């Protein structure tokens, strides 16, 4: 039988390789096993030799493994990348990837195996994430469809097919315009082009459902991004037909009220600074029972001496002297009628409007009718005066917010509903829009009486009188918390998928750029050794180079293992209260000799009683790598000085700083590469460009952040925040 390790070099590879090499006879028993079985399965080689391989395979995978082995033996071929579960000596299950070939000469199966548990776990998690996304997409209550860049439908969810009564197969691979009304085809085309440029658009679409009833959908179209490229767009249609119908009903009542206000013409006249009439309208003239000509040019107080003892007289004098407008009501004794006055001073004198309050009573009756309609909708309805002060809210508003009319009457809604997460810019926009009396729609965060946060869609419409002045505002409030939460979940899922993709690209980079060269070197040197005299100097030199290449491979694999370890532990990271100075002391002791040899000094500004809640191993690694970097990249022009400090952060948590006076580097030139793997800014130094990458991973795994500032030939400072 051929020896599994035919020469000393191959034997070393078998001894130190992280992959397990083994030979298995026809009966399925291990004949020879490499040292890697110790870290893969926990067994010493002699414990496995003579043992059946089925004895260490997980029960659920035995049948498949046996079938593959029989096929390899009978067919005499190679089976690659076989994955199944093995049971370690301690009982833990791990995923192992096998490649096996049948040696006719030796009558043995020759195998190589490696631990792929981490990769398999990531694959399972990615598959679970895809299943979660698919479940969310398919079962989302809103109508959702996706288009590619050409506007062809690539996905539709169940709600889309059910609500519109269409066959999924007839919609897929068809232009989106095939199920949109003609007047919306151009809108969809334009919105798709905007989405492909990176914009998110929102608009309303009216579609006929399966019963041919027209329904209104609040539509959001946003770009779909894969591998940092926009590959299409996704559209979410929220059925807002009940909201629109309620709004239309209220709008009809509001228009009726508006037309009624417009049909009432105020009495108007203007006075100069000598209190003479300069203009009167027909309503005022008719009210006084005279012709306009009988009033123009006459002094108002001489014409109507009885008015000198009224509130109207005093308010006119006050407005003329102060230059401030005023609004008030007064009942005149001679007529018994109550009037509402509006007095506006100007450089020419005063402009006076007044109206009979009897007509205003009719308006209140119309307002009560409007309130009756609003009280039967589940949406929140708010009616305010022209200054935005609440006059009335419906039962839907109370159910939505918990505030009754007694709670909010006489106050502006924003004073009651706004909270710490309410966007200040949005509230400012609302105030400015109200000042300009413009109808508008917005979305913002509000707070219920219980303190619970919720998202609301707010539609505000001004109500005008016949003079064109705003008398009231009507606000329609809709709770859209579930929609905003779904939107946030979709965005979060997109970000998670993007992060997963970025991580995969990083590992591709490692394999492509850091494993390819040493592996190629090792293969070439191994072939060369086979042709060299073992006693020659060339053989020894080649052997040295081969060992160096294998060491490089081992270093990269350890780096990959470290990265995977951090990623796998992020969700279950163990933390404890740790004495910060003691952990720093441990890292310093390991580097003390090197630091002293180069004449360096370490200054510690951390009190002995300072503790933080963190992971002990990660915190030690952070200090060790930052101190090691300071030593490696020290300046040859001056003795190294390193300072480590810690203090409380204003936002809570702690700030840890590690600063040195080393060579430093140009942070602007480094840009986004500061924390990337295998990035070095001083090629002459011995560092691998792994330290800052590892420190950042540790910090982020503990929920912290890290920043680096540096100047060439001045030094580097690392600022770490831990919550």
XYZ file of C-alpha atoms in Angstrom:
723
model
C 0.000 0.000 0.000
C 1.279 3.455 -0.877
C 2.244 5.565 2.152
C -0.216 8.434 2.711
C 2.760 10.716 3.340
C 5.393 9.670 0.752
C 8.072 12.132 1.829
C 8.929 14.457 4.693
C 7.502 17.568 3.060
C 4.146 15.963 2.356
C 4.226 14.502 5.856
C 4.658 18.014 7.255
C 1.751 19.213 5.160
C -0.360 16.389 6.511
C 0.762 17.177 10.022
C 0.201 20.935 9.948
C -2.526 21.332 7.327
C -5.885 22.458 8.781
C -7.511 19.986 6.354
C -7.790 16.355 7.496
C -6.207 13.753 5.179
C -7.201 10.114 5.594
C -7.406 6.716 3.904
C -10.490 4.459 4.298
C -10.693 0.802 3.245
C -13.613 -0.942 1.521
C -15.145 -1.825 4.883
C -15.360 1.863 5.743
C -12.613 1.841 8.372
C -9.996 4.559 8.806
C -6.591 3.139 7.841
C -4.553 6.287 8.280
C -5.533 9.781 9.537
C -3.621 13.114 9.637
C -3.148 15.265 12.716
C -5.910 17.657 11.598
C -8.485 15.187 12.939
C -7.630 16.540 16.398
C -9.059 20.058 15.769
C -11.768 18.844 13.337
C -13.256 15.984 15.371
C -11.399 16.066 18.705
C -9.848 12.622 18.184
C -6.174 11.738 18.106
C -5.253 9.928 14.853
C -4.776 6.579 16.622
C -8.289 6.874 18.118
C -9.837 6.988 14.636
C -7.606 4.438 12.879
C -9.498 1.155 12.762
C -12.790 2.933 13.516
C -15.626 2.994 10.940
C -16.243 6.416 9.434
C -20.011 5.850 9.843
C -19.468 5.788 13.610
C -18.607 9.513 13.627
C -21.187 10.656 11.061
C -24.413 12.210 12.355
C -27.292 9.663 12.071
C -29.298 11.812 9.635
C -26.399 11.849 7.126
C -25.244 8.189 7.322
C -27.370 6.830 4.475
C -26.256 9.551 2.035
C -22.589 9.152 3.014
C -22.743 5.364 2.573
C -24.316 5.706 -0.874
C -21.607 8.131 -2.010
C -18.839 5.829 -0.694
C -20.313 2.821 -2.533
C -20.564 4.800 -5.779
C -16.932 5.966 -5.471
C -15.669 2.414 -4.818
C -17.749 0.789 -7.552
C -17.240 3.544 -10.117
C -13.646 4.332 -9.293
C -14.172 8.073 -9.601
C -13.739 11.191 -7.469
C -16.548 12.844 -5.474
C -15.905 16.469 -4.514
C -17.410 19.007 -2.093
C -19.593 16.525 -0.190
C -21.103 18.158 2.879
C -22.433 16.230 5.876
C -22.514 16.452 9.648
C -19.983 14.702 11.869
C -20.120 14.220 15.628
C -17.025 15.385 17.469
C -15.603 13.482 20.388
C -17.348 15.905 22.771
C -20.712 15.233 21.087
C -20.904 18.533 19.192
C -22.015 18.363 15.566
C -19.960 20.110 12.870
C -20.340 20.443 9.112
C -17.471 18.778 7.177
C -16.783 19.120 3.433
C -15.205 16.004 1.843
C -13.453 15.223 -1.391
C -12.857 11.473 -1.927
C -11.275 9.384 -4.669
C -10.795 5.648 -5.072
C -7.222 4.340 -5.433
C -7.381 1.079 -7.356
C -3.715 0.446 -6.683
C -4.112 0.765 -2.898
C -7.725 -0.451 -2.729
C -8.420 2.584 -0.526
C -10.584 5.687 -0.524
C -8.267 8.710 -0.207
C -10.031 11.652 1.415
C -9.442 15.270 2.320
C -11.850 17.081 4.655
C -12.277 20.538 6.136
C -14.585 22.215 8.668
C -17.204 24.371 6.882
C -19.487 24.903 9.894
C -19.091 28.691 9.789
C -19.776 28.946 6.071
C -22.721 26.554 6.333
C -24.200 28.606 9.184
C -23.877 31.772 7.098
C -25.506 30.010 4.158
C -28.386 28.837 6.346
C -28.808 32.345 7.778
C -28.768 33.863 4.299
C -31.378 31.337 3.166
C -33.501 32.141 6.222
C -33.190 35.861 5.422
C -34.291 35.196 1.838
C -37.235 33.130 3.108
C -38.205 35.909 5.527
C -38.047 38.453 2.702
C -40.097 36.197 0.444
C -42.685 35.638 3.199
C -42.887 39.384 3.822
C -43.171 40.068 0.099
C -45.751 37.361 -0.677
C -47.962 37.918 2.384
C -47.716 41.695 2.625
C -51.253 43.157 2.748
C -50.282 45.910 0.307
C -49.996 45.304 -3.433
C -46.347 44.962 -4.499
C -44.731 44.441 -7.880
C -41.153 44.734 -9.169
C -39.889 45.844 -12.583
C -36.549 45.502 -14.290
C -34.879 48.447 -15.999
C -36.957 47.861 -19.133
C -40.220 48.155 -17.191
C -40.956 44.417 -17.391
C -42.674 42.942 -14.328
C -40.421 40.454 -12.528
C -42.355 39.890 -9.282
C -45.877 40.334 -7.948
C -47.181 39.355 -4.519
C -50.335 37.467 -3.570
C -52.240 40.627 -2.607
C -51.614 42.093 -6.075
C -53.095 39.068 -7.842
C -55.965 38.665 -5.394
C -57.098 42.303 -5.228
C -56.825 42.984 -8.974
C -58.129 39.534 -9.968
C -55.241 38.779 -12.299
C -53.238 35.640 -13.062
C -49.634 35.865 -11.858
C -48.258 34.128 -14.961
C -50.075 36.591 -17.230
C -48.589 39.579 -15.419
C -45.010 38.364 -15.080
C -42.683 39.174 -17.986
C -45.189 41.776 -19.213
C -44.771 45.584 -19.168
C -46.234 47.205 -16.060
C -48.320 49.405 -18.338
C -50.340 46.322 -19.332
C -52.376 46.472 -16.112
C -52.288 50.250 -15.598
C -54.923 52.614 -17.034
C -53.838 54.608 -20.060
C -53.556 57.890 -18.163
C -51.160 56.270 -15.667
C -48.879 54.595 -18.227
C -46.766 57.730 -18.732
C -46.737 58.402 -14.995
C -45.355 54.907 -14.350
C -42.818 55.283 -17.133
C -41.587 58.612 -15.781
C -41.508 57.360 -12.175
C -39.546 54.280 -13.267
C -36.948 56.470 -14.943
C -36.657 58.568 -11.777
C -36.328 55.432 -9.632
C -33.558 54.155 -11.920
C -31.764 57.433 -11.164
C -32.012 56.704 -7.434
C -35.147 58.652 -6.473
C -38.129 57.459 -4.427
C -41.478 58.718 -5.732
C -44.949 58.805 -4.258
C -48.232 59.350 -6.066
C -51.823 58.099 -6.206
C -53.074 55.506 -8.696
C -56.706 54.577 -9.430
C -57.213 50.938 -10.495
C -60.211 48.695 -11.058
C -60.316 45.668 -8.755
C -61.599 42.202 -9.661
C -65.191 43.499 -9.277
C -64.415 46.426 -11.612
C -64.792 48.886 -8.758
C -62.396 51.804 -8.838
C -60.006 51.902 -5.907
C -57.378 54.473 -5.010
C -53.877 53.398 -4.002
C -51.171 55.415 -2.287
C -48.193 54.364 -4.419
C -44.491 54.410 -3.529
C -41.884 53.496 -6.156
C -38.266 53.100 -5.089
C -35.084 51.721 -6.680
C -33.996 48.085 -6.296
C -30.264 47.834 -5.667
C -28.105 44.748 -6.168
C -24.327 44.803 -5.903
C -24.430 48.606 -5.576
C -26.249 48.912 -8.935
C -29.855 49.868 -9.556
C -31.364 46.880 -11.368
C -34.981 47.965 -11.370
C -37.723 49.361 -9.172
C -40.287 48.077 -6.699
C -43.741 49.570 -6.274
C -45.918 49.314 -3.164
C -49.602 50.211 -3.516
C -51.521 50.918 -0.301
C -55.305 50.848 -0.631
C -56.490 54.227 0.649
C -59.953 54.093 -0.925
C -61.802 54.388 2.429
C -59.606 57.336 3.379
C -60.138 59.036 0.028
C -63.899 58.484 0.141
C -64.079 59.889 3.678
C -61.908 62.799 2.626
C -64.074 63.448 -0.433
C -67.189 63.493 1.728
C -65.600 65.889 4.175
C -64.179 67.930 1.295
C -67.658 68.239 -0.208
C -68.964 69.537 3.092
C -65.954 71.844 3.378
C -66.606 73.207 -0.142
C -70.229 73.733 0.740
C -69.149 75.668 3.796
C -66.592 77.544 1.704
C -69.187 78.541 -0.933
C -71.524 79.661 1.807
C -68.798 81.849 3.262
C -68.010 83.174 -0.211
C -71.672 84.074 -0.783
C -71.669 86.364 2.256
C -70.330 89.841 1.480
C -69.001 91.818 4.425
C -69.868 95.431 4.843
C -66.747 97.455 4.127
C -65.620 101.045 4.346
C -62.348 102.952 4.605
C -61.466 106.122 6.512
C -58.682 108.662 6.066
C -56.610 110.062 8.948
C -59.275 112.764 9.509
C -61.914 110.026 9.946
C -63.634 110.853 6.637
C -65.145 108.086 4.502
C -62.993 107.414 1.466
C -64.850 104.289 0.280
C -68.003 102.334 1.184
C -69.374 99.231 -0.480
C -72.960 98.528 -1.386
C -73.542 96.243 1.575
C -72.519 98.948 4.043
C -74.556 101.606 2.250
C -77.589 99.327 2.223
C -77.018 98.544 5.871
C -77.101 102.248 6.764
C -80.068 102.924 4.456
C -78.390 105.592 2.360
C -76.545 106.087 -0.862
C -72.752 105.862 -1.042
C -72.519 109.502 -2.075
C -74.162 110.555 1.194
C -71.276 109.017 3.138
C -68.156 109.698 1.080
C -66.106 112.615 2.444
C -68.130 112.808 5.645
C -66.656 112.429 9.120
C -67.866 109.132 10.560
C -68.243 110.477 14.111
C -70.243 113.497 12.901
C -72.398 111.272 10.723
C -72.978 108.740 13.494
C -72.459 110.581 16.811
C -74.030 107.709 18.762
C -71.002 105.542 17.860
C -68.624 107.697 19.965
C -69.691 105.842 23.112
C -69.082 102.349 21.627
C -66.277 99.807 21.763
C -65.996 100.274 18.009
C -64.978 103.942 18.567
C -62.280 103.025 21.119
C -60.877 100.225 18.939
C -60.640 102.540 15.906
C -58.712 105.134 17.959
C -56.391 102.428 19.339
C -55.710 100.927 15.893
C -54.977 104.382 14.409
C -52.476 105.256 17.179
C -50.755 101.837 17.529
C -50.765 100.802 13.876
C -51.962 97.314 14.922
C -54.968 95.555 13.442
C -57.740 94.257 15.711
C -60.677 91.869 15.576
C -63.612 92.073 17.953
C -67.360 91.711 18.323
C -69.889 94.226 19.608
C -73.625 94.498 19.972
C -75.062 97.896 19.068
C -77.904 99.080 21.322
C -79.742 101.033 18.632
C -80.188 97.907 16.457
C -79.676 95.043 18.901
C -77.517 93.356 16.309
C -74.097 91.884 17.032
C -71.389 92.559 14.520
C -67.932 91.139 14.013
C -65.392 93.833 13.164
C -61.964 93.652 11.551
C -59.974 96.902 11.561
C -56.727 97.230 9.581
C -54.641 100.420 9.895
C -52.573 101.690 6.947
C -50.666 104.793 5.924
C -53.903 106.212 4.467
C -56.063 105.557 7.510
C -58.259 102.569 8.439
C -59.998 99.782 6.537
C -63.026 98.357 8.334
C -64.885 95.118 7.657
C -67.901 93.990 9.585
C -70.521 91.331 9.215
C -73.868 90.516 10.746
C -73.386 87.730 13.314
C -76.802 86.257 12.439
C -75.358 84.881 9.221
C -72.380 83.509 11.181
C -74.844 81.435 13.180
C -75.884 79.717 9.986
C -72.246 78.952 9.313
C -71.978 77.332 12.736
C -74.950 75.169 11.875
C -73.188 74.064 8.690
C -70.062 73.405 10.739
C -72.080 71.175 13.051
C -73.303 69.214 10.024
C -69.721 68.858 8.875
C -68.748 67.688 12.354
C -71.543 65.089 12.270
C -70.108 63.617 9.053
C -66.557 63.682 10.422
C -67.621 61.961 13.639
C -68.506 58.785 11.706
C -65.075 58.208 10.134
C -62.275 56.233 11.818
C -59.763 58.843 10.705
C -58.882 61.623 13.087
C -60.527 64.934 12.130
C -59.369 68.237 13.621
C -61.027 71.599 12.999
C -59.057 74.679 14.041
C -59.616 78.402 13.733
C -57.622 80.565 11.354
C -54.742 80.666 13.859
C -54.502 76.879 14.135
C -56.156 76.697 17.564
C -58.315 73.575 17.986
C -62.083 74.067 17.973
C -63.292 70.488 17.491
C -62.031 66.905 17.128
C -64.012 63.793 16.235
C -64.261 60.472 18.033
C -61.791 58.944 15.575
C -59.158 61.434 16.749
C -59.805 60.468 20.379
C -59.548 56.743 19.579
C -56.316 57.324 17.667
C -54.544 59.618 20.151
C -56.339 59.201 23.476
C -56.955 62.984 23.672
C -60.524 64.246 24.028
C -61.855 67.603 22.876
C -61.523 68.857 26.461
C -57.800 67.953 26.397
C -56.978 69.793 23.185
C -59.570 72.571 22.781
C -57.995 76.028 22.731
C -54.536 74.596 21.958
C -52.618 73.982 18.772
C -52.477 70.245 17.919
C -48.684 70.316 17.613
C -48.365 71.483 21.219
C -50.126 68.320 22.390
C -49.088 65.672 19.844
C -45.426 66.507 19.183
C -42.627 64.672 21.020
C -38.903 64.110 21.027
C -38.864 62.236 17.694
C -41.225 64.607 15.898
C -39.255 66.135 13.038
C -38.706 69.838 13.729
C -38.367 70.635 10.024
C -41.773 69.062 9.334
C -43.478 70.995 12.130
C -41.869 74.192 10.876
C -43.120 73.396 7.366
C -46.635 72.923 8.773
C -46.490 76.320 10.517
C -45.239 78.065 7.371
C -47.844 76.373 5.186
C -50.638 77.363 7.559
C -49.432 80.961 7.488
C -49.717 80.937 3.693
C -53.122 79.163 3.817
C -52.074 76.354 1.466
C -53.595 72.862 1.411
C -50.925 70.220 1.906
C -50.168 66.629 2.946
C -47.316 65.432 5.138
C -46.169 62.541 7.316
C -44.748 62.894 10.805
C -44.302 61.212 14.167
C -46.872 62.070 16.857
C -47.414 60.831 20.395
C -50.561 59.488 22.027
C -51.758 60.565 25.458
C -50.230 57.333 26.802
C -46.825 58.425 25.464
C -46.846 55.825 22.676
C -45.264 56.975 19.417
C -47.102 56.561 16.113
C -46.728 57.694 12.487
C -49.516 59.760 10.978
C -50.410 60.995 7.506
C -51.849 64.507 7.839
C -53.970 66.296 5.204
C -54.802 69.941 5.972
C -57.264 72.039 3.977
C -58.014 75.740 4.601
C -61.627 77.017 4.624
C -62.165 80.526 3.163
C -64.926 83.075 3.536
C -66.354 85.185 0.746
C -63.630 87.781 1.266
C -60.942 85.209 0.558
C -59.785 85.034 4.170
C -59.125 81.765 5.943
C -61.623 81.138 8.723
C -60.710 77.575 9.628
C -58.462 74.630 8.834
C -59.681 71.043 8.536
C -57.092 68.335 9.241
C -57.536 64.644 8.397
C -55.219 62.357 10.380
C -54.475 58.736 9.418
C -52.410 56.278 11.492
C -49.759 54.881 9.096
C -47.499 53.256 11.705
C -47.818 49.790 10.165
C -46.935 51.097 6.705
C -43.896 52.990 8.001
C -42.786 49.952 9.979
C -43.093 47.752 6.883
C -41.146 50.326 4.856
C -38.435 50.426 7.529
C -38.283 46.613 7.598
C -37.848 46.457 3.828
C -35.095 49.083 3.954
C -33.396 47.294 6.855
C -33.545 44.010 4.983
C -32.005 45.706 1.942
C -29.203 47.104 4.112
C -28.624 43.684 5.708
C -28.413 42.021 2.298
C -26.038 44.745 1.140
C -23.835 44.186 4.216
C -23.823 40.424 3.604
C -22.801 41.014 -0.004
C -20.014 43.381 1.045
C -18.716 40.768 3.485
C -18.712 38.103 0.787
C -16.804 40.430 -1.523
C -14.229 41.009 1.208
C -13.659 37.262 1.617
C -13.396 36.906 -2.159
C -10.684 39.545 -2.025
C -8.804 37.599 0.665
C -8.913 34.334 -1.268
C -8.161 35.971 -4.593
C -5.278 38.243 -3.509
C -3.806 36.670 -0.389
C -4.149 32.937 -0.907
C -3.574 32.596 -4.655
C 0.075 33.670 -4.676
C 1.358 31.523 -1.746
C -0.697 28.526 -2.913
C 0.732 28.829 -6.411
C 4.217 29.178 -4.929
C 3.704 26.120 -2.714
C 2.512 24.012 -5.649
C 5.425 25.099 -7.800
C 7.982 24.498 -5.054
C 6.487 21.088 -4.247
C 6.865 20.072 -7.904
C 10.417 21.409 -7.920
C 11.351 19.455 -4.763
C 10.355 16.208 -6.430
C 13.044 16.821 -9.079
C 15.855 17.969 -6.725
C 18.473 15.953 -4.893
C 17.459 15.853 -1.220
C 21.088 16.370 -0.191
C 21.625 19.431 -2.375
C 21.657 23.055 -1.243
C 18.968 23.873 -3.788
C 16.686 21.338 -2.115
C 17.157 23.024 1.291
C 16.589 26.496 -0.174
C 13.450 25.351 -1.990
C 12.205 23.695 1.184
C 12.691 26.966 3.095
C 10.658 28.865 0.502
C 7.940 26.204 0.613
C 7.681 26.512 4.393
C 7.417 30.305 4.016
C 4.573 29.948 1.477
C 2.704 27.525 3.728
C 3.218 29.929 6.654
C 1.667 32.721 4.569
C -1.307 30.485 3.752
C -1.700 29.615 7.421
C -1.580 33.323 8.383
C -4.345 34.241 5.936
C -6.496 31.299 7.044
C -6.071 32.374 10.665
C -7.137 35.898 9.699
C -10.229 34.530 7.964
C -10.990 32.359 10.972
C -10.644 35.396 13.258
C -13.057 37.418 11.111
C -15.587 34.588 11.004
C -15.290 34.143 14.755
C -16.111 37.813 15.353
C -19.087 37.719 12.983
C -20.479 34.521 14.488
C -20.209 35.880 18.048
C -21.764 39.301 17.471
C -25.279 38.234 18.416
C -24.218 36.179 21.489
C -21.230 38.167 22.707
C -20.511 37.618 26.406
C -19.842 40.819 28.337
C -18.898 41.552 31.933
C -17.681 44.404 34.129
C -13.955 44.590 33.388
C -11.225 46.636 35.125
C -9.900 48.670 32.211
C -6.418 49.362 33.616
C -5.844 45.671 34.376
C -6.643 44.596 30.802
C -4.305 47.304 29.451
C -1.602 46.053 31.845
C -1.935 42.518 30.433
C -1.450 43.743 26.866
C 1.437 45.995 27.916
C 3.310 43.175 29.716
C 3.362 41.092 26.530
C 4.837 44.033 24.562
C 6.919 45.562 27.386
C 10.257 44.150 26.263
C 9.784 45.316 22.675
C 8.631 48.747 23.854
C 11.635 49.182 26.172
C 14.081 47.951 23.511
C 13.037 50.783 21.209
C 13.207 53.341 24.051
C 9.443 53.779 24.163
C 7.271 54.856 27.083
C 3.615 54.226 27.914
C 1.612 56.848 29.824
C -1.665 55.575 31.310
C -4.420 57.990 32.338
C -6.942 55.434 33.591
C -7.924 55.132 37.241
C -7.550 51.682 38.788
C -11.223 51.566 39.769
C -12.495 52.329 36.257
C -14.590 49.427 34.920
C -16.640 49.028 31.753
C -19.039 46.370 30.533
C -17.372 44.688 27.573
C -15.957 41.427 26.251
C -12.660 40.675 27.962
C -10.954 38.984 24.986
C -11.983 41.742 22.548
C -10.866 44.524 24.889
C -7.488 42.836 25.359
C -7.105 42.423 21.583
C -7.938 46.117 21.037
C -5.209 47.309 23.430
C -2.693 44.748 22.158
C -3.171 45.654 18.487
C -3.119 49.436 19.059
C 0.048 49.236 21.206
C 1.629 46.860 18.662
C 0.793 49.296 15.832
C 2.367 52.163 17.777
C 5.603 50.143 18.126
C 5.659 48.953 14.496
C 4.990 52.407 13.048
C 7.151 54.427 15.460
C 9.212 57.307 14.107
C 12.979 56.755 13.742
C 13.501 60.446 14.549
C 12.335 60.401 18.205
C 11.644 58.077 21.128
C 8.171 56.533 21.053
C 5.591 57.981 23.451
C 2.179 56.289 23.777
C -0.685 57.680 25.880
C -3.843 55.752 26.818
C -6.725 57.618 28.468
C -10.369 57.018 29.332
C -13.205 59.330 30.367
C -17.005 59.408 30.423
C -18.850 60.330 27.242
C -21.553 63.084 27.345
C -23.900 60.679 25.538
C -23.291 57.941 28.115
C -20.701 55.185 27.899
C -16.959 55.821 27.780
C -14.378 57.253 25.386
C -11.004 55.474 25.182
C -8.129 57.201 23.378
C -4.780 55.684 22.321
C -2.325 58.269 20.939
C 1.304 58.081 19.805
C 3.986 60.295 18.270
C 4.877 57.859 15.499
C 5.229 58.218 11.748
C 1.523 58.966 11.232
C -0.151 58.875 7.812
C -2.257 61.045 5.486
C -5.886 60.307 6.441
C -7.247 62.202 3.407
C -5.163 60.072 1.068
C -6.122 56.913 2.964
C -9.809 57.864 2.679
C -12.133 54.933 3.237
C -9.286 52.408 3.280
C -8.188 53.114 6.878
C -10.021 50.130 8.347
C -9.887 47.809 5.351
C -8.175 44.455 5.530
C -4.443 44.319 4.629
C -4.180 48.077 4.137
C -0.713 49.458 4.958
C 0.286 53.124 4.802
C 4.015 52.529 5.370
C 5.233 49.736 3.121
C 8.673 49.662 4.742
C 7.226 48.686 8.144
C 6.679 45.053 9.133
C 2.942 45.287 9.831
C 0.363 43.211 7.911
C -2.408 45.825 7.756
C -4.641 43.648 9.942
C -4.582 45.498 13.282
C -6.967 48.410 12.628
C -9.325 46.113 10.722
C -9.478 43.729 13.689
C -9.840 46.546 16.243
C -12.781 48.025 14.324
C -14.493 44.617 14.143
C -14.055 44.132 17.908
C -15.374 47.623 18.698
C -18.426 47.272 16.448
C -19.151 43.773 17.815
C -19.471 45.428 21.263
C -21.817 48.109 19.868
C -19.169 50.852 19.767
C -17.646 53.205 17.207
C -14.064 54.091 16.303
C -12.379 57.105 14.695
C -8.754 57.645 13.653
C -6.952 60.968 13.233
C -3.349 61.126 12.047
C -0.712 63.496 10.662
C 2.428 62.501 8.806
C 5.512 62.633 11.083
C 3.347 63.882 13.995
C 1.501 60.811 15.204
C -1.790 58.947 15.321
C -4.768 59.072 17.704
C -7.472 56.409 17.923
C -10.768 57.366 19.619
C -13.048 54.495 20.707
C -16.580 54.903 22.053
C -18.153 52.003 23.953
C -21.741 52.236 25.279
